[in-house]
Coordinates of C-alpha atoms in Angstrom, one line a residue:
M84 CA -45.6 -17.1 -38.8
T85 CA -42.8 -19.5 -39.7
K86 CA -41.2 -21.2 -36.7
P87 CA -37.4 -21.0 -36.5
R88 CA -35.6 -24.2 -37.7
A89 CA -34.1 -24.8 -34.2
W90 CA -37.6 -25.1 -32.8
R91 CA -38.4 -27.9 -35.3
S92 CA -35.2 -29.9 -34.7
P93 CA -35.3 -32.0 -31.5
E94 CA -31.5 -32.4 -31.5
K95 CA -31.0 -28.7 -31.6
I96 CA -33.6 -28.2 -28.9
K97 CA -31.7 -30.6 -26.6
R98 CA -28.5 -28.7 -27.2
C99 CA -30.2 -25.4 -26.4
R100 CA -31.5 -26.6 -23.0
P101 CA -29.7 -25.3 -19.9
R102 CA -27.5 -27.9 -18.4
P103 CA -27.5 -28.4 -14.6
V104 CA -24.3 -27.4 -12.7
T105 CA -22.1 -30.4 -12.0
D106 CA -21.4 -31.5 -8.5
A107 CA -17.7 -32.0 -9.2
P108 CA -15.4 -29.6 -7.4
A109 CA -13.8 -26.8 -9.3
R110 CA -10.1 -27.1 -10.2
I111 CA -7.8 -24.3 -9.1
P112 CA -4.9 -23.6 -11.4
D113 CA -1.5 -24.3 -10.0
S114 CA -0.5 -20.8 -11.1
K115 CA -2.9 -19.3 -8.6
V116 CA -1.6 -21.5 -5.8
G117 CA 1.9 -20.4 -6.6
Q118 CA 1.0 -16.7 -6.7
L119 CA -0.6 -16.7 -3.3
D120 CA 2.1 -18.8 -1.8
A121 CA 4.8 -16.4 -3.1
L122 CA 2.7 -13.5 -1.7
L123 CA 2.8 -15.0 1.8
H124 CA 6.6 -15.6 1.5
E125 CA 7.2 -12.1 0.4
S126 CA 5.2 -10.6 3.3
G127 CA 7.6 -12.1 5.8
V128 CA 4.7 -13.5 7.9
L129 CA 5.9 -17.1 7.6
A130 CA 9.3 -16.3 9.0
L131 CA 7.8 -14.6 12.0
I132 CA 5.4 -17.5 12.7
D133 CA 8.0 -20.2 12.2
G134 CA 10.4 -18.4 14.5
E135 CA 7.8 -18.3 17.2
L136 CA 6.8 -21.9 16.8
E137 CA 10.4 -23.2 16.8
G138 CA 11.2 -25.3 19.8
R139 CA 7.6 -25.8 20.9
P140 CA 6.9 -29.4 22.1
G141 CA 4.5 -31.7 20.4
P142 CA 4.0 -32.9 16.8
K143 CA 4.5 -30.2 14.2
G144 CA 1.5 -31.3 12.1
L145 CA 0.7 -29.5 8.9
P146 CA 2.8 -26.4 8.2
V147 CA 1.1 -23.1 9.0
R148 CA 1.9 -22.0 5.5
T149 CA -0.4 -24.7 4.1
V150 CA -3.3 -23.4 6.2
L151 CA -2.7 -19.7 5.3
V152 CA -2.5 -20.5 1.6
G153 CA -5.6 -22.5 1.9
L154 CA -7.4 -19.5 3.6
L155 CA -6.3 -17.2 0.8
L156 CA -7.6 -19.7 -1.8
A157 CA -10.9 -20.1 0.0
L158 CA -11.3 -16.3 0.2
H159 CA -10.4 -15.9 -3.5
Y160 CA -12.7 -18.5 -4.8
H161 CA -15.4 -18.9 -2.1
Q162 CA -15.3 -15.6 -0.3
S163 CA -15.0 -17.5 3.0
A164 CA -12.4 -17.8 5.7
S165 CA -13.9 -21.0 7.2
L166 CA -11.5 -23.8 8.0
A167 CA -14.0 -26.3 6.6
D168 CA -13.7 -24.5 3.2
V169 CA -9.9 -24.7 3.5
C170 CA -10.1 -28.5 3.9
R171 CA -12.3 -28.7 0.8
V172 CA -9.9 -26.5 -1.2
L173 CA -6.8 -28.5 -0.2
L174 CA -8.4 -31.9 -0.7
D175 CA -10.6 -31.5 -3.7
E176 CA -9.9 -28.3 -5.7
I177 CA -6.1 -28.0 -6.1
R178 CA -4.1 -30.4 -8.2
A179 CA -1.6 -33.0 -7.1
P180 CA 1.5 -30.8 -7.9
A181 CA 0.1 -28.0 -5.7
R182 CA -0.7 -30.4 -2.9
S183 CA 2.9 -31.6 -2.9
W184 CA 4.2 -28.0 -2.7
L185 CA 2.0 -27.3 0.3
G186 CA 2.9 -30.5 2.1
V187 CA -0.6 -32.1 1.9
P188 CA 0.1 -35.8 2.7
K189 CA -0.6 -38.3 0.0
G190 CA -3.7 -40.4 0.6
S191 CA -5.6 -37.6 2.4
C192 CA -8.1 -37.6 -0.4
G193 CA -8.9 -41.3 0.1
D194 CA -11.8 -42.6 2.2
E195 CA -13.8 -40.6 4.6
H196 CA -11.6 -41.5 7.6
A197 CA -8.5 -40.1 5.9
R198 CA -10.4 -36.9 5.1
I199 CA -11.6 -36.5 8.7
A200 CA -8.0 -37.1 9.9
F201 CA -6.7 -34.4 7.5
S202 CA -9.4 -31.9 8.6
R203 CA -8.4 -32.4 12.2
R204 CA -4.8 -31.7 11.3
V205 CA -5.8 -28.4 9.6
Y206 CA -7.7 -27.4 12.7
R207 CA -4.8 -28.3 15.0
S208 CA -2.3 -26.4 12.8
F209 CA -4.5 -23.3 13.0
D210 CA -4.9 -23.8 16.8
R211 CA -1.1 -23.9 17.2
L212 CA -0.9 -20.6 15.4
T213 CA -3.5 -18.9 17.5
T214 CA -2.1 -20.4 20.7
V215 CA 1.5 -19.1 20.2
L216 CA 0.2 -15.6 19.5
D217 CA -2.4 -15.5 22.3
P218 CA -1.4 -13.4 25.4
H219 CA -3.5 -15.6 27.7
R220 CA -4.6 -19.0 26.4
C221 CA -8.0 -20.1 27.7
D222 CA -10.8 -22.5 26.9
R223 CA -12.6 -21.0 23.9
R224 CA -15.3 -23.7 23.7
R225 CA -17.4 -22.6 26.6
R226 CA -18.5 -19.5 28.5
L227 CA -16.2 -18.7 31.3
P228 CA -17.3 -17.5 34.7
A229 CA -17.2 -13.7 34.9
D230 CA -14.2 -13.6 37.4
E231 CA -12.1 -15.9 35.2
A232 CA -13.1 -14.0 32.1
R233 CA -12.0 -10.7 33.5
D234 CA -8.5 -12.1 34.2
V235 CA -8.2 -13.3 30.6
A236 CA -9.5 -10.0 29.1
A237 CA -7.0 -8.1 31.3
A238 CA -4.2 -9.9 29.5
W239 CA -5.0 -7.7 26.4
E240 CA -4.6 -4.5 28.5
D241 CA -1.9 -5.0 31.1
T242 CA 1.8 -4.1 30.8
D243 CA 3.3 -7.6 31.3
A244 CA 6.4 -7.8 29.0
E245 CA 5.6 -11.3 27.6
R246 CA 2.0 -10.5 27.0
K247 CA 2.8 -7.2 25.4
R248 CA 5.3 -8.9 23.1
R249 CA 2.7 -11.4 21.9
R250 CA 0.2 -8.6 21.3
D251 CA 2.8 -6.7 19.3
L252 CA 3.7 -9.8 17.3
L253 CA 0.1 -10.5 16.5
Q254 CA -0.3 -6.9 15.2
E255 CA 2.9 -7.2 13.2
V256 CA 1.5 -10.3 11.5
S257 CA -1.7 -8.4 10.7
D258 CA 0.2 -5.4 9.4
R259 CA 2.4 -7.5 7.1
L260 CA -0.6 -9.4 5.6
V261 CA -2.3 -6.1 4.8
L262 CA 0.7 -4.1 3.6
I263 CA 2.1 -6.7 1.3
T264 CA -0.4 -5.6 -1.3
V265 CA 0.5 -2.0 -0.7
R266 CA 4.2 -2.8 -1.2
L267 CA 3.5 -4.5 -4.5
A268 CA 1.5 -1.6 -5.8
H269 CA 4.0 0.9 -4.6
R270 CA 6.9 -1.0 -6.1
R271 CA 5.3 -0.9 -9.5
G272 CA 4.6 2.8 -9.4
L273 CA 0.8 2.7 -9.0
F274 CA 0.9 5.4 -6.3
K275 CA 2.7 8.0 -8.4
G276 CA -0.4 10.2 -8.7
W277 CA -1.3 10.0 -5.0
R278 CA -0.8 13.1 -2.8
G279 CA -0.7 11.2 0.4
D280 CA -4.3 11.9 1.5
I281 CA -5.8 9.4 3.9
A282 CA -9.2 8.8 5.4
A283 CA -9.6 7.0 8.7
D284 CA -12.7 5.2 10.1
T285 CA -13.7 2.6 12.6
T286 CA -16.2 0.0 11.5
P287 CA -18.0 -2.8 13.5
I288 CA -17.0 -6.4 13.1
P289 CA -19.9 -8.5 14.4
A290 CA -19.2 -11.6 16.5
W291 CA -20.8 -14.9 16.0
H292 CA -21.2 -15.5 19.7
Q293 CA -23.7 -13.9 22.1
P294 CA -22.9 -11.3 24.6
A295 CA -22.3 -12.0 28.3
R296 CA -25.1 -13.2 30.5
E297 CA -25.0 -11.2 33.7
R298 CA -27.8 -13.0 35.3
R299 CA -26.0 -16.3 35.2
G300 CA -22.6 -14.8 35.8
L301 CA -21.1 -16.1 32.4
A302 CA -19.0 -14.2 30.0
S303 CA -19.2 -14.3 26.2
V304 CA -17.0 -16.7 24.3
E305 CA -15.5 -13.6 22.6
L306 CA -14.0 -12.2 25.8
T307 CA -12.6 -8.9 24.3
A308 CA -15.7 -8.1 22.3
G309 CA -18.1 -5.3 23.2
W310 CA -20.8 -3.1 21.9
H311 CA -20.0 -0.9 18.9
Y312 CA -22.3 2.1 18.3
C313 CA -22.2 3.6 14.9
G314 CA -22.8 7.4 14.5
G315 CA -26.4 8.3 14.9
S316 CA -27.5 4.8 15.9
E317 CA -28.9 3.9 19.3
E318 CA -28.6 0.1 18.8
G319 CA -25.2 -1.4 19.3
I320 CA -23.5 -4.2 17.4
F321 CA -21.8 -6.9 19.6
G322 CA -18.3 -7.7 18.3
H323 CA -15.0 -5.9 17.7
S324 CA -14.1 -2.7 16.0
A325 CA -11.7 -2.5 13.1
S326 CA -9.7 0.7 12.5
L327 CA -9.1 1.1 8.7
L328 CA -7.1 3.6 6.6
V329 CA -7.7 4.1 2.9
A330 CA -5.6 5.8 0.2
A331 CA -8.1 8.7 -0.5
S332 CA -8.1 11.6 -2.9
R333 CA -9.5 15.1 -2.9
R334 CA -11.4 16.8 -5.7
H335 CA -10.7 20.2 -7.2
P336 CA -13.3 22.9 -6.3
G337 CA -13.9 23.6 -10.0
G338 CA -14.3 20.0 -11.0
H339 CA -11.7 17.6 -12.4
R340 CA -8.9 19.5 -14.2
Q341 CA -8.5 16.8 -16.9
A342 CA -11.0 16.6 -19.7
G343 CA -12.8 13.4 -20.4
E344 CA -14.0 10.7 -18.1
R345 CA -12.7 11.1 -14.5
V346 CA -10.7 8.1 -13.3
S347 CA -8.7 7.5 -10.2
R348 CA -5.0 8.2 -10.3
H349 CA -4.2 5.5 -7.8
P350 CA -5.9 2.4 -6.4
Q351 CA -7.8 3.2 -3.2
L352 CA -6.3 0.4 -1.1
A353 CA -6.7 -0.3 2.6
L354 CA -3.5 1.0 4.1
G355 CA -3.9 -0.2 7.7
L356 CA -6.0 -2.5 9.9
V357 CA -6.2 -2.8 13.7
L358 CA -8.8 -5.0 15.4
D359 CA -9.6 -3.9 19.0
T360 CA -12.4 -3.7 21.6
P361 CA -15.0 -1.1 20.6
G362 CA -14.4 2.3 22.1
K363 CA -10.7 1.6 23.0
R364 CA -7.6 3.1 21.5
I365 CA -9.4 4.6 18.5
G366 CA -6.8 7.4 18.1
P367 CA -3.7 5.3 18.9
N368 CA -4.8 2.5 16.5
A369 CA -4.9 5.0 13.6
V370 CA -1.5 6.5 14.6
H371 CA -0.1 2.9 14.6
S372 CA -1.3 2.3 11.1
L373 CA 0.1 5.7 9.9
T374 CA 3.5 4.8 11.5
Q375 CA 3.6 1.6 9.5
L376 CA 3.5 3.6 6.3
A377 CA 6.6 5.6 7.0
P378 CA 9.1 3.1 5.4
F379 CA 7.3 3.4 2.1
G380 CA 8.2 7.1 1.8
F381 CA 4.7 8.2 0.8
P382 CA 3.9 11.9 0.9
T383 CA 2.0 13.2 3.9
G384 CA -1.1 15.0 2.8
L385 CA -4.5 15.5 4.4
L386 CA -6.1 13.2 6.9
A387 CA -9.9 13.2 7.1
A388 CA -11.5 11.7 10.2
D389 CA -15.0 11.7 11.6
R390 CA -16.2 12.8 15.1
A391 CA -15.0 9.6 16.8
Y392 CA -11.4 10.8 16.2
T393 CA -12.2 14.4 17.1
D394 CA -13.2 13.2 20.6
Q395 CA -9.8 11.7 21.2
I396 CA -7.5 13.5 23.6
T397 CA -4.7 15.5 21.9
E398 CA -1.8 13.2 22.9
H399 CA -3.6 10.1 21.4
F400 CA -4.4 11.4 18.0
A401 CA -4.0 15.1 16.9
Q402 CA -0.6 15.7 18.2
P403 CA 1.2 12.6 16.9
V404 CA -0.5 12.9 13.5
R405 CA 0.6 16.5 13.1
T406 CA 4.1 15.6 14.1
M407 CA 4.1 13.1 11.2
G408 CA 3.3 15.9 8.9
Y409 CA -0.4 15.3 8.1
Q410 CA -3.0 18.0 8.0
L411 CA -6.2 17.3 9.8
V412 CA -9.7 17.7 8.3
L413 CA -12.3 17.1 11.0
D414 CA -16.0 17.2 11.8
Y415 CA -17.6 18.1 15.1
K416 CA -20.5 17.1 17.3
Q417 CA -23.3 19.5 17.7
Q418 CA -22.2 20.8 21.1
H419 CA -18.7 21.5 19.8
R420 CA -19.6 23.7 16.9
G421 CA -19.0 27.5 17.0
V422 CA -16.6 29.2 19.3
Q423 CA -14.5 26.5 21.1
G424 CA -12.1 28.6 23.1
T425 CA -9.2 31.1 22.8
H426 CA -5.5 31.0 22.4
Q427 CA -3.2 34.0 22.9
G428 CA -6.3 36.2 22.5
A429 CA -7.4 34.7 19.2
L430 CA -10.7 32.9 19.0
L431 CA -10.8 29.2 18.1
V432 CA -13.8 29.1 15.8
D433 CA -14.6 25.6 14.4
G434 CA -11.0 24.6 14.6
S435 CA -9.5 27.7 13.1
L436 CA -7.9 30.6 15.0
A437 CA -9.6 33.9 14.2
C438 CA -9.5 37.6 15.0
P439 CA -10.7 38.3 18.6
A440 CA -13.1 41.0 17.3
M441 CA -14.8 38.7 14.7
P442 CA -18.5 39.6 14.6
D443 CA -20.6 37.5 16.8
A444 CA -23.0 36.6 13.9
L445 CA -20.0 35.0 12.1
A446 CA -18.4 33.4 15.1
H447 CA -21.6 31.7 16.1
A448 CA -22.8 30.9 12.6
T449 CA -22.6 27.1 13.3
T450 CA -23.4 27.2 17.1
G451 CA -26.0 24.6 17.9
L452 CA -26.4 23.4 14.3
D453 CA -27.4 19.8 14.0
D454 CA -25.9 17.3 11.6
K455 CA -28.8 17.6 9.1
A456 CA -28.3 21.4 8.8
V457 CA -24.5 20.9 8.3
R458 CA -24.9 18.2 5.6
G459 CA -27.5 20.4 3.9
I460 CA -25.3 23.5 3.6
D461 CA -25.6 23.4 -0.2
D462 CA -29.4 24.1 0.2
S463 CA -28.9 26.9 2.7
R464 CA -27.7 30.1 1.1
E465 CA -27.7 32.0 4.4
L466 CA -25.4 29.5 6.0
R467 CA -23.1 29.5 3.0
D468 CA -22.9 33.3 3.0
L469 CA -22.0 33.3 6.7
I470 CA -19.2 30.7 6.2
T471 CA -17.8 32.7 3.2
A472 CA -17.9 36.0 5.3
R473 CA -15.9 34.3 8.0
E474 CA -12.8 33.8 5.8
P475 CA -11.2 37.3 6.0
Y476 CA -11.2 37.2 9.8
F477 CA -9.2 34.0 10.2
L478 CA -5.5 34.2 11.0
R479 CA -3.4 33.6 7.9
L480 CA -0.6 31.1 7.5
K481 CA 2.8 32.8 7.5
E482 CA 5.1 29.8 7.7
S483 CA 4.2 26.2 7.0
A484 CA 4.7 23.5 9.6
D485 CA 8.3 22.6 10.5
E486 CA 9.7 19.2 11.5
R487 CA 8.0 19.6 14.9
G488 CA 4.6 20.5 13.4
A489 CA 4.8 24.1 14.5
V490 CA 3.2 26.8 12.3
R491 CA 3.4 30.6 12.2
L492 CA 0.1 32.5 11.9
Q493 CA -0.4 36.2 11.5
C494 CA -3.2 38.8 12.1
P495 CA -5.5 39.2 9.1
A496 CA -4.9 43.0 9.2
S497 CA -1.1 42.7 9.0
G498 CA 1.2 42.1 6.1
P499 CA 1.5 43.8 2.7
S500 CA -1.9 42.5 1.6
P501 CA -4.2 42.6 4.7
A502 CA -7.6 40.9 4.5
V503 CA -9.4 43.3 6.8
S504 CA -9.2 46.9 7.9
C505 CA -8.7 47.1 11.7
P506 CA -8.6 50.4 13.6
R507 CA -7.0 48.7 16.6
F508 CA -4.2 47.3 14.5
N509 CA -3.6 50.7 12.8
Q510 CA -3.5 52.4 16.3
V511 CA -1.2 49.9 18.0
H512 CA 1.3 49.6 15.1
R513 CA 0.9 53.2 13.9
V514 CA 0.0 52.4 10.4
P515 CA -0.2 55.6 8.4
A516 CA -3.4 56.4 6.5
P517 CA -3.3 55.3 2.9
R518 CA -2.8 58.0 0.3
P519 CA -5.7 58.7 -2.0
A520 CA -5.2 56.8 -5.3
V521 CA -7.0 56.4 -8.5
V522 CA -8.6 52.9 -8.8
D523 CA -9.6 51.4 -12.1
L524 CA -13.0 50.0 -11.3
T525 CA -12.9 47.7 -14.3
D526 CA -9.9 45.9 -12.8
K527 CA -11.4 43.4 -10.3
R528 CA -8.0 42.7 -8.7
A529 CA -7.2 46.3 -8.0
T530 CA -10.7 47.0 -6.8
A531 CA -10.5 44.1 -4.3
A532 CA -7.1 45.1 -3.0
H533 CA -8.4 48.6 -2.0
S534 CA -8.9 49.2 1.7
A535 CA -12.5 50.4 1.1
A536 CA -13.4 47.0 -0.4
K537 CA -12.2 45.0 2.7
P538 CA -14.4 44.3 5.7
N539 CA -13.9 46.5 8.8
V540 CA -13.2 44.9 12.1
P541 CA -16.0 46.0 14.5
I542 CA -14.3 47.7 17.4
P543 CA -16.4 48.8 20.4
Q544 CA -17.4 52.5 20.3
G545 CA -15.7 53.1 23.7
E546 CA -12.4 51.8 22.5
R547 CA -12.6 54.0 19.4
L548 CA -13.0 57.1 21.5
R549 CA -10.5 56.0 24.2
P550 CA -8.0 53.3 22.9
L551 CA -6.9 50.7 25.4
P552 CA -3.2 50.5 26.5
K553 CA -1.2 48.0 24.5
S554 CA -0.7 45.8 27.5
E555 CA -4.4 45.3 27.9
L556 CA -5.0 44.1 24.4
P557 CA -5.0 40.4 23.4
R558 CA -1.7 38.9 22.6
I559 CA -2.4 38.6 18.9
C560 CA -3.2 42.4 18.8
Q561 CA 0.1 43.3 20.5
K562 CA 2.3 41.3 18.1
P563 CA 0.6 40.3 14.9
T564 CA 2.5 36.9 14.6
I565 CA 2.2 33.9 16.8
T566 CA 3.6 30.4 16.8
V567 CA 1.3 27.5 17.3
R568 CA 3.0 24.2 18.2
P569 CA 1.3 20.8 18.6
G570 CA -0.3 20.7 22.0
D571 CA -0.1 24.5 22.7
L572 CA -3.9 24.7 22.9
G573 CA -4.1 22.0 25.5
K574 CA -7.4 20.2 25.5
L575 CA -8.6 22.4 22.6
D576 CA -5.9 21.3 20.3
K577 CA -8.0 18.2 19.3
F578 CA -10.4 20.6 17.6
R579 CA -7.8 22.5 15.5
Q580 CA -7.7 21.7 11.8
D581 CA -6.1 23.0 8.7
R582 CA -9.1 23.8 6.5
H583 CA -11.8 26.2 7.5
Y584 CA -14.8 24.2 8.6
L585 CA -17.7 23.9 6.0
H586 CA -15.7 26.2 3.6
P587 CA -15.6 25.0 0.0
T588 CA -11.9 24.0 0.5
W589 CA -13.0 21.9 3.5
Q590 CA -15.7 20.2 1.5
D591 CA -13.3 19.7 -1.3
V592 CA -11.4 17.3 1.0
Y593 CA -13.8 16.0 3.6
R594 CA -16.6 14.8 1.4
P595 CA -14.7 12.8 -1.2
E596 CA -12.3 11.3 1.4
R597 CA -15.2 10.2 3.6
A598 CA -16.8 8.8 0.5
N599 CA -13.6 6.8 -0.2
I600 CA -13.5 5.2 3.3
E601 CA -17.3 4.5 3.2
G602 CA -16.7 3.0 -0.3
L603 CA -14.1 0.7 1.1
N604 CA -16.4 -0.3 4.0
G605 CA -19.2 -1.0 1.5
R606 CA -16.9 -3.1 -0.7
A607 CA -15.6 -5.1 2.4
K608 CA -19.2 -5.7 3.4
S609 CA -20.6 -6.5 0.0
H610 CA -21.9 -9.8 -1.5
G611 CA -18.3 -10.9 -2.0
I612 CA -15.9 -11.0 0.9
D613 CA -18.2 -9.8 3.6
I614 CA -16.3 -8.9 6.8
S615 CA -19.6 -8.2 8.6
D616 CA -20.8 -11.8 8.1
P617 CA -19.6 -13.7 11.2
T618 CA -20.4 -17.0 9.5
K619 CA -17.4 -16.5 7.2
R620 CA -15.0 -16.4 10.1
L621 CA -16.2 -18.9 12.7
A622 CA -12.9 -19.4 14.6
H623 CA -13.0 -18.4 18.2
G624 CA -10.9 -15.8 20.0
R625 CA -9.5 -12.4 19.1
V626 CA -6.2 -13.8 17.8
A627 CA -8.1 -15.9 15.2
Q628 CA -10.4 -13.0 14.3
T629 CA -7.4 -10.7 13.8
I630 CA -5.6 -13.1 11.4
L631 CA -8.8 -14.0 9.5
L632 CA -9.8 -10.3 9.1
A633 CA -6.2 -9.4 7.9
L634 CA -6.4 -12.1 5.3
M635 CA -9.8 -10.8 4.2
I636 CA -8.5 -7.2 3.8
C637 CA -5.5 -8.6 1.9
S638 CA -7.8 -10.4 -0.5
I639 CA -10.0 -7.3 -0.9
N640 CA -6.9 -5.3 -1.8
L641 CA -6.0 -7.8 -4.4
H642 CA -9.5 -7.5 -6.0
I643 CA -9.3 -3.7 -5.8
L644 CA -5.9 -3.8 -7.7
F645 CA -7.3 -6.1 -10.4
S646 CA -10.6 -4.1 -10.9
W647 CA -8.7 -0.8 -10.8
Q648 CA -6.4 -1.9 -13.6
Q649 CA -9.4 -3.1 -15.7
T650 CA -11.3 0.1 -15.1
T651 CA -8.4 2.5 -15.9
G652 CA -7.4 0.5 -18.9
A653 CA -3.7 0.6 -18.0
Q654 CA -1.3 -0.8 -20.6
A655 CA 0.2 -4.2 -19.8
T656 CA 3.7 -3.1 -19.4
D657 CA 6.2 -5.4 -17.7
A658 CA 5.5 -3.9 -14.2
L659 CA 1.7 -3.9 -14.6
H660 CA 1.7 -7.3 -16.2
E661 CA 3.4 -8.7 -13.2
V662 CA 0.7 -7.2 -10.9
A663 CA -2.0 -8.5 -13.2
T664 CA -0.4 -12.0 -13.0
L665 CA -0.4 -11.8 -9.3
I666 CA -3.8 -10.5 -8.6
G667 CA -5.9 -11.4 -11.6
P668 CA -7.3 -14.7 -12.9
A669 CA -4.9 -17.5 -13.7
A670 CA -2.6 -16.6 -16.6
R671 CA -3.1 -20.0 -18.2
P672 CA -4.9 -23.3 -17.5
P673 CA -3.0 -25.9 -15.6
D674 CA -0.9 -28.3 -17.8
A675 CA 0.1 -31.8 -17.2
T676 CA 3.4 -31.1 -15.6
G677 CA 2.4 -28.2 -13.3
L678 CA 4.8 -25.5 -12.0
S679 CA 8.0 -25.7 -10.0
P680 CA 7.4 -25.6 -6.3
P681 CA 7.2 -21.9 -5.3
M682 CA 9.3 -22.2 -2.2
E683 CA 11.1 -18.9 -2.4
P684 CA 9.3 -15.5 -2.2
G685 CA 10.9 -14.2 -5.3
I686 CA 9.6 -16.9 -7.6
R687 CA 6.8 -15.9 -10.1
E688 CA 5.0 -17.7 -12.8
T689 CA 6.4 -17.3 -16.3
T690 CA 4.2 -16.9 -19.3

């Protein structure tokens, strides 16, 4: 066998050998610094922070803008929100023009003493930011005694006006950092194909610090952290809980309507973020994030949520969400499945109001079923048949929800096209017997519309022989139409939903939307920007964790926009090209002159 010529040439062999990676720091293009700086200005976060810091005593130090831009750069290039990485980025990886824009003092890249002094200024600047937003400033470098720690933790729960103002300001900063990416995508028409469907979830954010030591009477450094228990897990995760919303999409029961490869019609961005103590304000946090979406004018579609949200009391979740115009798609715990109660005589069966005479076998089809049986409904033909047989007995929608969220429902035996045949309804409302008519058995529609093809409501034999007075019948049987307003069912209203549980129309929404939110959680906890890795956000305190987590979600949204555009193959029109310039790689390598200082939010790089 003849050897390749490259193998016989020592010079070519040397050129083919892999070269070791250089220790020199990477160079970040000035265009990327300008893009992220403009992003911060446009979000309005800097104006809020500067207004709060104005008039505070002491040296101003580095601008907060410098630290926040450094954090975004560290997340983009190193997937880390550590202040140590911020110092390396600002000193070693950005060029001199960008350092001048951000206010990095000259000479900071000199000897080791100058670098240490600059790093201390970075830490002090971030400390000023967390201090001004903290409802109760305390020593975060040590474990506090339990009594003192309780007083500090109470500052996040009490009704003091100043403390509440700071908590609201911190949440507004977090909202603006997350929603700036949503605003950019919406402005350029990337949500045109979105129906307004949203999935909500609560995910654990582990803390770097250890939990409290009760034996020694010392609290944790993370005073507001707690134990987060995921569904089906008996081991808790010590840290905080993050309530996330994602722009989700449903699937068509018969598959995708468009031929060819299925692609998303919109980027599945994170639409909201609230960091809180585990187990507290789960419903109100989701409602807050939904409220922040109102100025965008998005449509209100379906909202899919897991059992943690179903457990919330009506006033904390279901009622305000319905008032906003969203339709709920929920799951239940094992003890809540089946018949859940009654309202005006109608049975509440798995979140849907049904005929009071629904057969027991259908009403209790899901009673006592565990999660494994519910998830394996595709493999259980018997359960699928029971779920399908339920449908004719549910009350039918007569009028959609009004501005208050009230809906009109009617008896399934009423109307010009009844779904069931009910002797009780015919007796109360004196419905004449239908005249004999010839039916074309080859016409499926005419055959299904005939009364003989509809299920009969099982009325007790004693009532058939001796009908009950009208006053003794359930309310839905006396008058076939009822109005259901938000909160009318009291404690049971948290179970009510707008798709029949486990029906194909319910699975058409719940399964894909839950997959969307779990996909976002998986992307946020992947090998890139991992929000579940506490070593990437080492700053102490809930204020610092909230800001760092909001910056992480902002960076994740930018990556989602860029990858979505590459996956869908969208044409680089003027609007999409501007988004690609903002979120993608640098448009061009840095030149000798650099860019103009991006001091105004409207400035963009020109190509």
